[in-house]
mmCIF file of C-alpha atoms and ligand atoms in Angstrom:
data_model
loop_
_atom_site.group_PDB
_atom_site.id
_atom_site.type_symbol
_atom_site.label_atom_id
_atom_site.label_comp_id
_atom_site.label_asym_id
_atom_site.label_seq_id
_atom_site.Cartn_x
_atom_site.Cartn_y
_atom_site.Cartn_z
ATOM 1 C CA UNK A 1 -10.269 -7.171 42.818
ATOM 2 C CA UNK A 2 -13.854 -7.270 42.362
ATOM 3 C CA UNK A 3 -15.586 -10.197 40.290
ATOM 4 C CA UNK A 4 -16.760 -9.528 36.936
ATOM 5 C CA UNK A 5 -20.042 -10.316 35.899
ATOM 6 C CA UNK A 6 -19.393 -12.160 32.756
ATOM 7 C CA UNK A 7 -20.372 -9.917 29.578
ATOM 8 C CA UNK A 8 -24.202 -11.358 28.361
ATOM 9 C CA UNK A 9 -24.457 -11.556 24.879
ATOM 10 C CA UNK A 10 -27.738 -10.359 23.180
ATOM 11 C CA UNK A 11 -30.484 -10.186 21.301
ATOM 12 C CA UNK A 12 -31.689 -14.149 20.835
ATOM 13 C CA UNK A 13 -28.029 -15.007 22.175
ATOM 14 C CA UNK A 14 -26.650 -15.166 19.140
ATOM 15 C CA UNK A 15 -22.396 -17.027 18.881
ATOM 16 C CA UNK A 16 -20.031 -15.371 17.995
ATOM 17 C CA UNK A 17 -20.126 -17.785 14.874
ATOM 18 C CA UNK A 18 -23.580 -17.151 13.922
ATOM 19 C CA UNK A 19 -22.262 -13.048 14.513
ATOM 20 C CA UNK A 20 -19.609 -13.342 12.487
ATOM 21 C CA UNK A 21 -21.729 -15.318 9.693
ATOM 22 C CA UNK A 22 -24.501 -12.703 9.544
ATOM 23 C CA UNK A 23 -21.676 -9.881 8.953
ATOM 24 C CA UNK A 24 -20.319 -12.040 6.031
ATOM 25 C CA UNK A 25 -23.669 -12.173 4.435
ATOM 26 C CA UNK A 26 -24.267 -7.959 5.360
ATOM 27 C CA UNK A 27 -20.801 -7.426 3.488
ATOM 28 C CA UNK A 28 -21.328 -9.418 0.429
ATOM 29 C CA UNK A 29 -24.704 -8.180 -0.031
ATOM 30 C CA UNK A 30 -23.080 -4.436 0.519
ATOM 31 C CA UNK A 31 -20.653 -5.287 -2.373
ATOM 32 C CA UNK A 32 -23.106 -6.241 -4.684
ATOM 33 C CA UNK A 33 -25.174 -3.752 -4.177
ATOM 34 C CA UNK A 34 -25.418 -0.391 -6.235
ATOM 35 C CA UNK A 35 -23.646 1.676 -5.070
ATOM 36 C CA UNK A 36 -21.639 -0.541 -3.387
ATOM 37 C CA UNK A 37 -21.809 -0.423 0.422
ATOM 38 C CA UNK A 38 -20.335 -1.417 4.206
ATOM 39 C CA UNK A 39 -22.070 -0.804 7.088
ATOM 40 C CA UNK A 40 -20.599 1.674 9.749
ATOM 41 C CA UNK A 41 -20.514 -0.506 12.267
ATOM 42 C CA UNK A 42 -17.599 -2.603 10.491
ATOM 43 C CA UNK A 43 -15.150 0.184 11.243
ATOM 44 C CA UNK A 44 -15.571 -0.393 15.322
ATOM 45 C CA UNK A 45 -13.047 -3.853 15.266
ATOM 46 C CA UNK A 46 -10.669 -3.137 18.282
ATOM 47 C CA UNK A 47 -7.853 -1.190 16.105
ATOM 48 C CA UNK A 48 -11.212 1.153 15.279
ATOM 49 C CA UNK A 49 -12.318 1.893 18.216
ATOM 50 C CA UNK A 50 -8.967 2.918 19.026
ATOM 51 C CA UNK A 51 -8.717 4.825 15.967
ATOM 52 C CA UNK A 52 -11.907 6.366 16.906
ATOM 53 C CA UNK A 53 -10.736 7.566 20.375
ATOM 54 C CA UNK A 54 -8.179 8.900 18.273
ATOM 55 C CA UNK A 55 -10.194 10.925 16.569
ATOM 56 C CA UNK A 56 -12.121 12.436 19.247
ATOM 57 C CA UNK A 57 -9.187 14.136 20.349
ATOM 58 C CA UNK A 58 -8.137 15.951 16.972
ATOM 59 C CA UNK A 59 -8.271 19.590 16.503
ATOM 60 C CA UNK A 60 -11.084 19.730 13.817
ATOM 61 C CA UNK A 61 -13.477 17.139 15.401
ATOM 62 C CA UNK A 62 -15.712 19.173 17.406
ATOM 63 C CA UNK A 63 -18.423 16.624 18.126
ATOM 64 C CA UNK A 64 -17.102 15.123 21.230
ATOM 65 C CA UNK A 65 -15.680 18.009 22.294
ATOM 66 C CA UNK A 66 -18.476 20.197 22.241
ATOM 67 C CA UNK A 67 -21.342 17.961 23.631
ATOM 68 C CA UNK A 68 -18.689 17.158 26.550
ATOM 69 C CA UNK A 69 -19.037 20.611 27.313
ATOM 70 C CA UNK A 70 -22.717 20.750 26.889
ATOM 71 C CA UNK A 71 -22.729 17.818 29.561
ATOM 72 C CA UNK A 72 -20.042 19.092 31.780
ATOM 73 C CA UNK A 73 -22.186 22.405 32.215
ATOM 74 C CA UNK A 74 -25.598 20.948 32.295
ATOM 75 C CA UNK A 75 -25.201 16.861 33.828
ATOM 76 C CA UNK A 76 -26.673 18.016 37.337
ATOM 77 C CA UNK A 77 -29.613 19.283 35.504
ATOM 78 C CA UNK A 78 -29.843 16.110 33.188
ATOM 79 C CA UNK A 79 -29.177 13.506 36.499
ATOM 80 C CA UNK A 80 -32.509 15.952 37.841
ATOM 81 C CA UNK A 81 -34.616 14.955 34.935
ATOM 82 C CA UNK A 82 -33.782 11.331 34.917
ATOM 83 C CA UNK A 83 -34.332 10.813 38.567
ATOM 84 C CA UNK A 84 -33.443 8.938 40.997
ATOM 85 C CA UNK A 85 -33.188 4.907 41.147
ATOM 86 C CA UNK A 86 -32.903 4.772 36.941
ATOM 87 C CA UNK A 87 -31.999 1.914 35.132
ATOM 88 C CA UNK A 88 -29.687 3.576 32.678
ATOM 89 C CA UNK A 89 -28.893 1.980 29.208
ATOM 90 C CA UNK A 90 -26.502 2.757 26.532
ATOM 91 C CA UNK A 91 -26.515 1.457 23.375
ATOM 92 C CA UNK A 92 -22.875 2.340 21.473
ATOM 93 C CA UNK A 93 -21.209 2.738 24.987
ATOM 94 C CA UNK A 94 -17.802 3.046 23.505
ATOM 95 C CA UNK A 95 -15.286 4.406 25.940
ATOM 96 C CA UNK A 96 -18.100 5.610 28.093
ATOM 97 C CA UNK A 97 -16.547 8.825 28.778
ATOM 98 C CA UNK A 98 -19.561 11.108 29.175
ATOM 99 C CA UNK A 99 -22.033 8.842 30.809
ATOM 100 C CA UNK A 100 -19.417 9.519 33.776
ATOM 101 C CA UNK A 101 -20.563 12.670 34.355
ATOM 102 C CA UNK A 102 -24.536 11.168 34.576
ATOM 103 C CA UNK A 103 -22.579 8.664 37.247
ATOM 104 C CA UNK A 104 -21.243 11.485 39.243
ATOM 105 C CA UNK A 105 -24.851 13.461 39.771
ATOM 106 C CA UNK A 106 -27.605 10.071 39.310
ATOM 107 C CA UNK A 107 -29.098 9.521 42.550
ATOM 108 C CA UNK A 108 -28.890 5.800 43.601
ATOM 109 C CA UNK A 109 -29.335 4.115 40.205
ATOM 110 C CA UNK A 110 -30.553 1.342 39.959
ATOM 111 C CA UNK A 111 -28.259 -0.301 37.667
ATOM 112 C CA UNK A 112 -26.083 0.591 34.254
ATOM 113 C CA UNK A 113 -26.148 -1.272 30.950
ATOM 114 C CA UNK A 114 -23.345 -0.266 28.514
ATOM 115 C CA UNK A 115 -24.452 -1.983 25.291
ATOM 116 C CA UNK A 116 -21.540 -2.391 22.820
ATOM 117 C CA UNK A 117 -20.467 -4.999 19.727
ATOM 118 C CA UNK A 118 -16.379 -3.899 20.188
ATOM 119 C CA UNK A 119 -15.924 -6.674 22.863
ATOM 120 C CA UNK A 120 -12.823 -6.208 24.508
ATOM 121 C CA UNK A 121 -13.375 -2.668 25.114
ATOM 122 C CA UNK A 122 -16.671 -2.753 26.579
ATOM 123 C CA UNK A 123 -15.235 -5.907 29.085
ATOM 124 C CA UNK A 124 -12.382 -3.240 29.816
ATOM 125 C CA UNK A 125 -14.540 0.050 30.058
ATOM 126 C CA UNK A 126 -17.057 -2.228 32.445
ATOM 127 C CA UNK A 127 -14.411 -3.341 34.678
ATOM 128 C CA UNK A 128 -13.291 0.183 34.916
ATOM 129 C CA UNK A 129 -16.522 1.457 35.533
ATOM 130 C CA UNK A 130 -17.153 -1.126 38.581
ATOM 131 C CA UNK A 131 -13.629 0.262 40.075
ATOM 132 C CA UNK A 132 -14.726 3.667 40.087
ATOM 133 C CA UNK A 133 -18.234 3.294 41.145
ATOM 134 C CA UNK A 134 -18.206 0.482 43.503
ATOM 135 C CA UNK A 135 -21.930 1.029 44.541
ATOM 136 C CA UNK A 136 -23.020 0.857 41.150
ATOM 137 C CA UNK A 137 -24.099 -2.518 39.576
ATOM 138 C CA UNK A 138 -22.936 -3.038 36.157
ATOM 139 C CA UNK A 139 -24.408 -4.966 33.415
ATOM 140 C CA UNK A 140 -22.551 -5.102 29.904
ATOM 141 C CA UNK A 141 -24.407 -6.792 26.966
ATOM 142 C CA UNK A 142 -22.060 -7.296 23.849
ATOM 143 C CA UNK A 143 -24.973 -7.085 21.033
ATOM 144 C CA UNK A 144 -25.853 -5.473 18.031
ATOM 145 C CA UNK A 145 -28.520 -2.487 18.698
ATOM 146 C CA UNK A 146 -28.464 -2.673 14.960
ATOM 147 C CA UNK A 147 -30.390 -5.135 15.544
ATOM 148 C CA UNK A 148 -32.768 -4.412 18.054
ATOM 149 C CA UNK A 149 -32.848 -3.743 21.520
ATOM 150 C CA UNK A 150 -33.111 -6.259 24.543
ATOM 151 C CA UNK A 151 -31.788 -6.442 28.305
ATOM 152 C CA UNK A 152 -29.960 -8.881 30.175
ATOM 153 C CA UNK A 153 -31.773 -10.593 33.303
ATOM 154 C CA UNK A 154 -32.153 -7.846 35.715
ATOM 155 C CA UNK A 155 -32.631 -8.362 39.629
ATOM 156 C CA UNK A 156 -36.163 -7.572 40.328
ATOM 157 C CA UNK A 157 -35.749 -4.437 41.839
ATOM 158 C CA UNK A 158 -33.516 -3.532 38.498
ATOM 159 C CA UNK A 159 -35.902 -4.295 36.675
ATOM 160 C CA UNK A 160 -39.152 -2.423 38.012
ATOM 161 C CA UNK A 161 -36.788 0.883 38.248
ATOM 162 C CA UNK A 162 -37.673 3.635 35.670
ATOM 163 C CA UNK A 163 -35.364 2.813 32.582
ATOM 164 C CA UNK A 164 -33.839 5.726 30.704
ATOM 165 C CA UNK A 165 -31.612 5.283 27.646
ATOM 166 C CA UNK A 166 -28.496 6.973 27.251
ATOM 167 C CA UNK A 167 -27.644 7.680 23.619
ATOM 168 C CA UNK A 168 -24.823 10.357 22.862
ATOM 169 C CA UNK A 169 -22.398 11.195 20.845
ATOM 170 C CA UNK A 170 -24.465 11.646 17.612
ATOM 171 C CA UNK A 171 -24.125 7.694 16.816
ATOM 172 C CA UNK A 172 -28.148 8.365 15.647
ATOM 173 C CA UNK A 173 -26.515 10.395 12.678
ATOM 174 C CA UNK A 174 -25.331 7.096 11.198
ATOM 175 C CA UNK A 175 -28.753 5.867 10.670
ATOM 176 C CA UNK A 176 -30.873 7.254 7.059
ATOM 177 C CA UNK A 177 -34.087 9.390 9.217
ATOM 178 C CA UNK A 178 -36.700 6.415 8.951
ATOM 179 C CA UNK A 179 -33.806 3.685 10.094
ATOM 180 C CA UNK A 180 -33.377 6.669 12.755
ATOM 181 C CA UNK A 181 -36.926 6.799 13.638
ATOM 182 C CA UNK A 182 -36.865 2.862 14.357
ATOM 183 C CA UNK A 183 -34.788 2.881 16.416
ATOM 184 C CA UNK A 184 -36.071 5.440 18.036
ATOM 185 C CA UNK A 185 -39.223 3.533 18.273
ATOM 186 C CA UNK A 186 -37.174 0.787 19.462
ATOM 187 C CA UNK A 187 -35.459 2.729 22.375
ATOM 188 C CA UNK A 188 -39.133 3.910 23.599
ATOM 189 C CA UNK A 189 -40.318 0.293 23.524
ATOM 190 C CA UNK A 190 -37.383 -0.743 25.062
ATOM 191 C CA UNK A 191 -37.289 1.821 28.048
ATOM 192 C CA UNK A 192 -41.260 1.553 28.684
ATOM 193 C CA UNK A 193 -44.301 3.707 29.757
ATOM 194 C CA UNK A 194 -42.003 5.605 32.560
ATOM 195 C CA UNK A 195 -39.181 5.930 30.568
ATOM 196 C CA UNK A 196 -36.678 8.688 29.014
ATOM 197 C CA UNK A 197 -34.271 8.884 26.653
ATOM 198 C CA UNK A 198 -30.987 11.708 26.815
ATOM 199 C CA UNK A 199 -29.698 11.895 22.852
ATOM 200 C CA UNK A 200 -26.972 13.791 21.763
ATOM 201 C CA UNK A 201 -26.981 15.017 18.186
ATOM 202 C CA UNK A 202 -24.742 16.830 15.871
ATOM 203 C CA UNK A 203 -26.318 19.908 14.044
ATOM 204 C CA UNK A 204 -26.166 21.668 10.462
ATOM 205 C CA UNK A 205 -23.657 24.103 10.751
ATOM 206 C CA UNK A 206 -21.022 26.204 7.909
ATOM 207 C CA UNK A 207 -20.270 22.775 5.655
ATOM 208 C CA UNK A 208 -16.442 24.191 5.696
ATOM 209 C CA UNK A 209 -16.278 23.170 9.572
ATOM 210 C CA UNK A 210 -18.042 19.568 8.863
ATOM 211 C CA UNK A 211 -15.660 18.969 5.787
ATOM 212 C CA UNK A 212 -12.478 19.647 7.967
ATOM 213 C CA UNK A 213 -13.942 17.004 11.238
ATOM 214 C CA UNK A 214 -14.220 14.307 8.457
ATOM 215 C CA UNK A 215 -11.228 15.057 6.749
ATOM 216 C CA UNK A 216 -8.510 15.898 9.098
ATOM 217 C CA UNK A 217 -5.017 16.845 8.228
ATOM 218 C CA UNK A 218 -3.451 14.173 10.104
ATOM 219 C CA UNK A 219 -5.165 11.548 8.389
ATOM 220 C CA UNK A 220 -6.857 9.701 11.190
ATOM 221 C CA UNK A 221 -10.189 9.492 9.761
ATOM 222 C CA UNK A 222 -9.105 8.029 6.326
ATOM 223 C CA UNK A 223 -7.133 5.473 8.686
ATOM 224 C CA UNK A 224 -10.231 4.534 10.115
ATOM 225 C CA UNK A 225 -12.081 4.742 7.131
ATOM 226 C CA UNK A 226 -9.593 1.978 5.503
ATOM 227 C CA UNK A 227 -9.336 0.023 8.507
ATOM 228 C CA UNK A 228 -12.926 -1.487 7.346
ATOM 229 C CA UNK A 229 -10.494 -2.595 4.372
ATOM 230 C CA UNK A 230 -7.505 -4.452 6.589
ATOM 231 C CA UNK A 231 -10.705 -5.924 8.875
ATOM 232 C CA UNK A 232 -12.550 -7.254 5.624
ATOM 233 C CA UNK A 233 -9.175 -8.611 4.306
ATOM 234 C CA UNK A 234 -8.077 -10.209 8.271
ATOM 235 C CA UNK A 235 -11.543 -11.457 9.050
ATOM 236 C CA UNK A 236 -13.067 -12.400 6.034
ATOM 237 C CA UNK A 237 -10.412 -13.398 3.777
ATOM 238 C CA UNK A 238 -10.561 -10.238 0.896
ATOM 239 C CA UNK A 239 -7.787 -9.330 -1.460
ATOM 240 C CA UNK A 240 -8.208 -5.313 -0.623
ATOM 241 C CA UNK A 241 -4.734 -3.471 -1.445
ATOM 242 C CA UNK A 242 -5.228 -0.402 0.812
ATOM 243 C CA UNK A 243 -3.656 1.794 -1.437
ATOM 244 C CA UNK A 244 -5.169 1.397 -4.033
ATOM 245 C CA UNK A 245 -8.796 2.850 -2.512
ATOM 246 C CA UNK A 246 -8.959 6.826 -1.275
ATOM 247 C CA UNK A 247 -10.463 8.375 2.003
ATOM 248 C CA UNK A 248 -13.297 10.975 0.827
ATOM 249 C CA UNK A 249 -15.523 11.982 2.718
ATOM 250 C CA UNK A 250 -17.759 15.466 2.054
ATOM 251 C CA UNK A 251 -20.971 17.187 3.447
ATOM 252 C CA UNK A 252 -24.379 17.032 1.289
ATOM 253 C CA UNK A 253 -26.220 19.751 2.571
ATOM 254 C CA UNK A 254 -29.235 18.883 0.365
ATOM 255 C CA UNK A 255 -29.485 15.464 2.003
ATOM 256 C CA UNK A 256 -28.358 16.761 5.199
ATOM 257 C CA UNK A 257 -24.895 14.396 5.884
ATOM 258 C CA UNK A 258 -21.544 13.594 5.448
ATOM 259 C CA UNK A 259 -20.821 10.934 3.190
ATOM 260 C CA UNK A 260 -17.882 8.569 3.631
ATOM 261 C CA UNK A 261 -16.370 6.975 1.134
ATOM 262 C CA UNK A 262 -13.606 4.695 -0.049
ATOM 263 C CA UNK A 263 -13.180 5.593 -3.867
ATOM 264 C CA UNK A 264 -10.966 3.015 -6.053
ATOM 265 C CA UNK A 265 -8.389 5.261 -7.324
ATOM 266 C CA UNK A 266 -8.066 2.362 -10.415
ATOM 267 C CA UNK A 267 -9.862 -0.450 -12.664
ATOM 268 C CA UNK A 268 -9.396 -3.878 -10.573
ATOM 269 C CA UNK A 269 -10.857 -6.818 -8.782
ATOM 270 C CA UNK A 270 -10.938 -7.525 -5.560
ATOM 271 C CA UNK A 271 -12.080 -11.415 -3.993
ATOM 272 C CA UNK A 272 -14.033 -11.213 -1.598
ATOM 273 C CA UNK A 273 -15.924 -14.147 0.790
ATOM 274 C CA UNK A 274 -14.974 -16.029 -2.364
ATOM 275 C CA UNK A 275 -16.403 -13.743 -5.224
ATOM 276 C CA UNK A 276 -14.814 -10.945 -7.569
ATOM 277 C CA UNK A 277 -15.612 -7.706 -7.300
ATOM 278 C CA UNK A 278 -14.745 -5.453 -9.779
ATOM 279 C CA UNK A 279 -13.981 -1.995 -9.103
ATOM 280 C CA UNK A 280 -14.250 0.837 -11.774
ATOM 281 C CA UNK A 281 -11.526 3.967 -11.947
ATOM 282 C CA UNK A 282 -13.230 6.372 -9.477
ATOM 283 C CA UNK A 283 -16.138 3.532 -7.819
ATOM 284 C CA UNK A 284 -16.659 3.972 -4.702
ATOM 285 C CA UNK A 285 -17.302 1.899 -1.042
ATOM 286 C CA UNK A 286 -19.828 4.038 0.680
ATOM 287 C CA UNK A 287 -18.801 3.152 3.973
ATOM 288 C CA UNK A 288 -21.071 5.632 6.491
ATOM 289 C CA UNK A 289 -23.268 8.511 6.565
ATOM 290 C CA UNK A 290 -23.358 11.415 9.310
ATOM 291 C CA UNK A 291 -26.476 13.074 9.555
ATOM 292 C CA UNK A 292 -26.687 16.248 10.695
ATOM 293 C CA UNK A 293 -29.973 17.600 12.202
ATOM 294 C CA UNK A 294 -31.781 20.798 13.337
ATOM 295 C CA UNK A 295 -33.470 20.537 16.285
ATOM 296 C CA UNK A 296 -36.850 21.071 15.306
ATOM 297 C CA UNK A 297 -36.011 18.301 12.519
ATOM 298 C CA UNK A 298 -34.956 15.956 15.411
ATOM 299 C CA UNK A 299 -37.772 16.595 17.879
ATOM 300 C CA UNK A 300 -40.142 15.691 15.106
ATOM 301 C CA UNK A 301 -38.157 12.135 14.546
ATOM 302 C CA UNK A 302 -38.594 11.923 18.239
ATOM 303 C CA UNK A 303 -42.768 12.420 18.307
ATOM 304 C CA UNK A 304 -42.663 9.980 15.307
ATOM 305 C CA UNK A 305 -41.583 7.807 17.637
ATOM 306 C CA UNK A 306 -43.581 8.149 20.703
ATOM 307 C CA UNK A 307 -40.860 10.213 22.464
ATOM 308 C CA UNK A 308 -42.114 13.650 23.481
ATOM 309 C CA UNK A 309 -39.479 16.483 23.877
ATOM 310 C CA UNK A 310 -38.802 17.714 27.354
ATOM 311 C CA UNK A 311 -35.651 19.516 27.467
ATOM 312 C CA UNK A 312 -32.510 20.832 25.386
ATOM 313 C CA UNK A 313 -29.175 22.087 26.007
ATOM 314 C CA UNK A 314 -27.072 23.573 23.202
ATOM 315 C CA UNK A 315 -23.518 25.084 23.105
ATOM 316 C CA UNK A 316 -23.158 28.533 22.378
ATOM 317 C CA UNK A 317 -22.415 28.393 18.896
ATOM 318 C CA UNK A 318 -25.436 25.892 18.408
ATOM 319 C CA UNK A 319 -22.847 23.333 16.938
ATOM 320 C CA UNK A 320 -24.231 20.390 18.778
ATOM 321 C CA UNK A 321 -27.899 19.573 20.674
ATOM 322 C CA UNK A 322 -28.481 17.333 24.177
ATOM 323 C CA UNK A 323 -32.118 16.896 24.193
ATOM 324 C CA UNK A 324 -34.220 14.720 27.148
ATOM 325 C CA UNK A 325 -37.053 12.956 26.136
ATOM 326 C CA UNK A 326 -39.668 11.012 27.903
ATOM 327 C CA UNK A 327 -42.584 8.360 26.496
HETATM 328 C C1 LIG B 1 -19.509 7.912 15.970
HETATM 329 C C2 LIG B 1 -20.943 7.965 14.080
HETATM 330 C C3 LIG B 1 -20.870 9.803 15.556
HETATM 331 O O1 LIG B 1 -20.247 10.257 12.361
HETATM 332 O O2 LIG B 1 -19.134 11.695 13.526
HETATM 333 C C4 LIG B 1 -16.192 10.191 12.992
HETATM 334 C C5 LIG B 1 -18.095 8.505 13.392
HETATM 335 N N1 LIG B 1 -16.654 8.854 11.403
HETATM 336 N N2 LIG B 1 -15.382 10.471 11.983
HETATM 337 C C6 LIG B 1 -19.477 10.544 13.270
HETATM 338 C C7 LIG B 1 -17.012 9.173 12.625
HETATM 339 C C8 LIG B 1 -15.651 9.657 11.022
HETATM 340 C C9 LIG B 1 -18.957 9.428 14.176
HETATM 341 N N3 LIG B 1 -20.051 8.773 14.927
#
């Protein structure tokens, strides 16, 4: 059994009190707001992240499908570009299912930091990860990247290696372009003079096969979708009756994205963090967006942020975009 470097927390080393206290204050401004609004990162409680695997695996989400096979076919390549002896970071590490196939082609790195706010899974993936590649020193951070960017204390030679970020799965799409653009910005101060980034991206595509990935027939998506409800009403004390909100979700391809929703299907209130919130017939929670880019639209978000474009893979049906970067 090998020890487990306990999980740092990060940025500022904030409790999990003051954490928890910041959210409040995020979701009650959100439902006062017009319209009113969640943040995405609410749905990834431990029953969401599950409920996220989940939906990786269904029929009509391509996403994680397809840049899995953009990474399967082209990770030697990638591994090439970042080099060898990288710090590798990875804000949103989820599961940390592709970053495996970096693992299995990086040569000697220096050190991996899976960056995550869903605590017990990235404490599980970590352990996992130490398991399977016992050379390979670990770091997990539970923060934020919301938030901003930081690293834990790093041995010194961790800390001189070249630093590459490691940011798939088309998590960027949640962010409105300039939030994008920070953090972009973020991610090249973060990684430094030498350093790279590897971002996977969704792309526009026919809006029929983007409607039917956020609206699947087995209903996993508006499960997730509500599970922001049963998390508001466990953690912070709400009054939500799940059934009385609807899943919809839909593409806007004049604002580029998907739009998810949770749409009151009736007049009534709802307390919330110790205020009522009324809900008109048909109001709706807009609980996340999905961006979806083209690549040329992406590369310039990139340059806007000090990240020049070096490389990018696509599948064959152009449904989904790996692209290197470097400062
Ligand atoms: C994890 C943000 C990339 O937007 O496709 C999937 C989340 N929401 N189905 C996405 C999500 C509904 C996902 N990201």
């Amino acid at each position: 059994m090998t020890a487990l470097r306990p999980v740092a927390r990060g940025p500022h080393i904030e409790t999990p009190e003051e954490a928890q206290e910041r959210l409040r204050r995020e979701i009650h401004a959100g439902l006062r707001a017009n319209p009113k609004t969640l943040p995405p990162k609410l749905f990834y409680d431990d029953t969401g992240a599950r409920l996220f695997e989940e939906i990786t695996r269904l029929d009509e989400y391509y996403v994680t499908r397809t840049e899995h096979e953009i990474m399967a076919a082209h990770a030697k390549e990638m591994a090439a570009l970042i080099g060898p002896n990288a710090l590798l970071i990875e804000p949103g590490s989820g599961e940390a299912t592709k970053v495996r196939m970096l693992l299995d082609h990086l040569e000697n790195p220096a050190a991996y930091v899976p960056i995550d706010i869903s605590a017990e899974q990235l404490a599980r993936v970590a352990s996992e990860l130490t398991q399977e590649y016992p050379y390979l020193d670990v770091i997990p951070l539970e923060a934020d990247f919301t938030r901003g960017l930081c690293l834990p204390e790093l041995s010194d030679s961790a800390h001189d290696a070249r630093r590459v970020a490691f940011f798939p799965g088309t998590t960027i799409g949640n962010l409105h372009p300039p939030q994008a653009v920070a953090l972009l910005r973020e991610i090249a101060r973060v990684v430094g003079p030498r350093g790279g980034l590897l971002l996977g991206v969704d792309l526009r595509k026919d809006p029929t096969i983007l409607h039917a990935a956020y609206n699947d027939a087995r209903g996993v998506t508006a499960a997730f979708n509500k599970n922001v409800l049963v998390r508001l009403n466990r953690e912070f004390g709400a009054t939500f009756d799940i059934d009385r909100f609807r899943h919809y979700a839909y593409y806007n391809p004049v604002a580029n994205r998907v739009e998810m929703h949770l749409v009151s299907l009736e007049s009534h209130e709802v307390i919330a963090d110790g205020e009522r919130f009324l809900f008109e017939q048909g109001e709706a929670i807009w609980t996340a967006s999905s961006y979806k880019y083209s690549p040329a639209e992406l590369e310039g978000c990139a340059r806007e942020a000090g990240l020049v474009p070096r490389k990018r893979w696509c599948d064959d049906r152009r449904w989904f975009m790996v692209a290197f970067f470097e400062i």
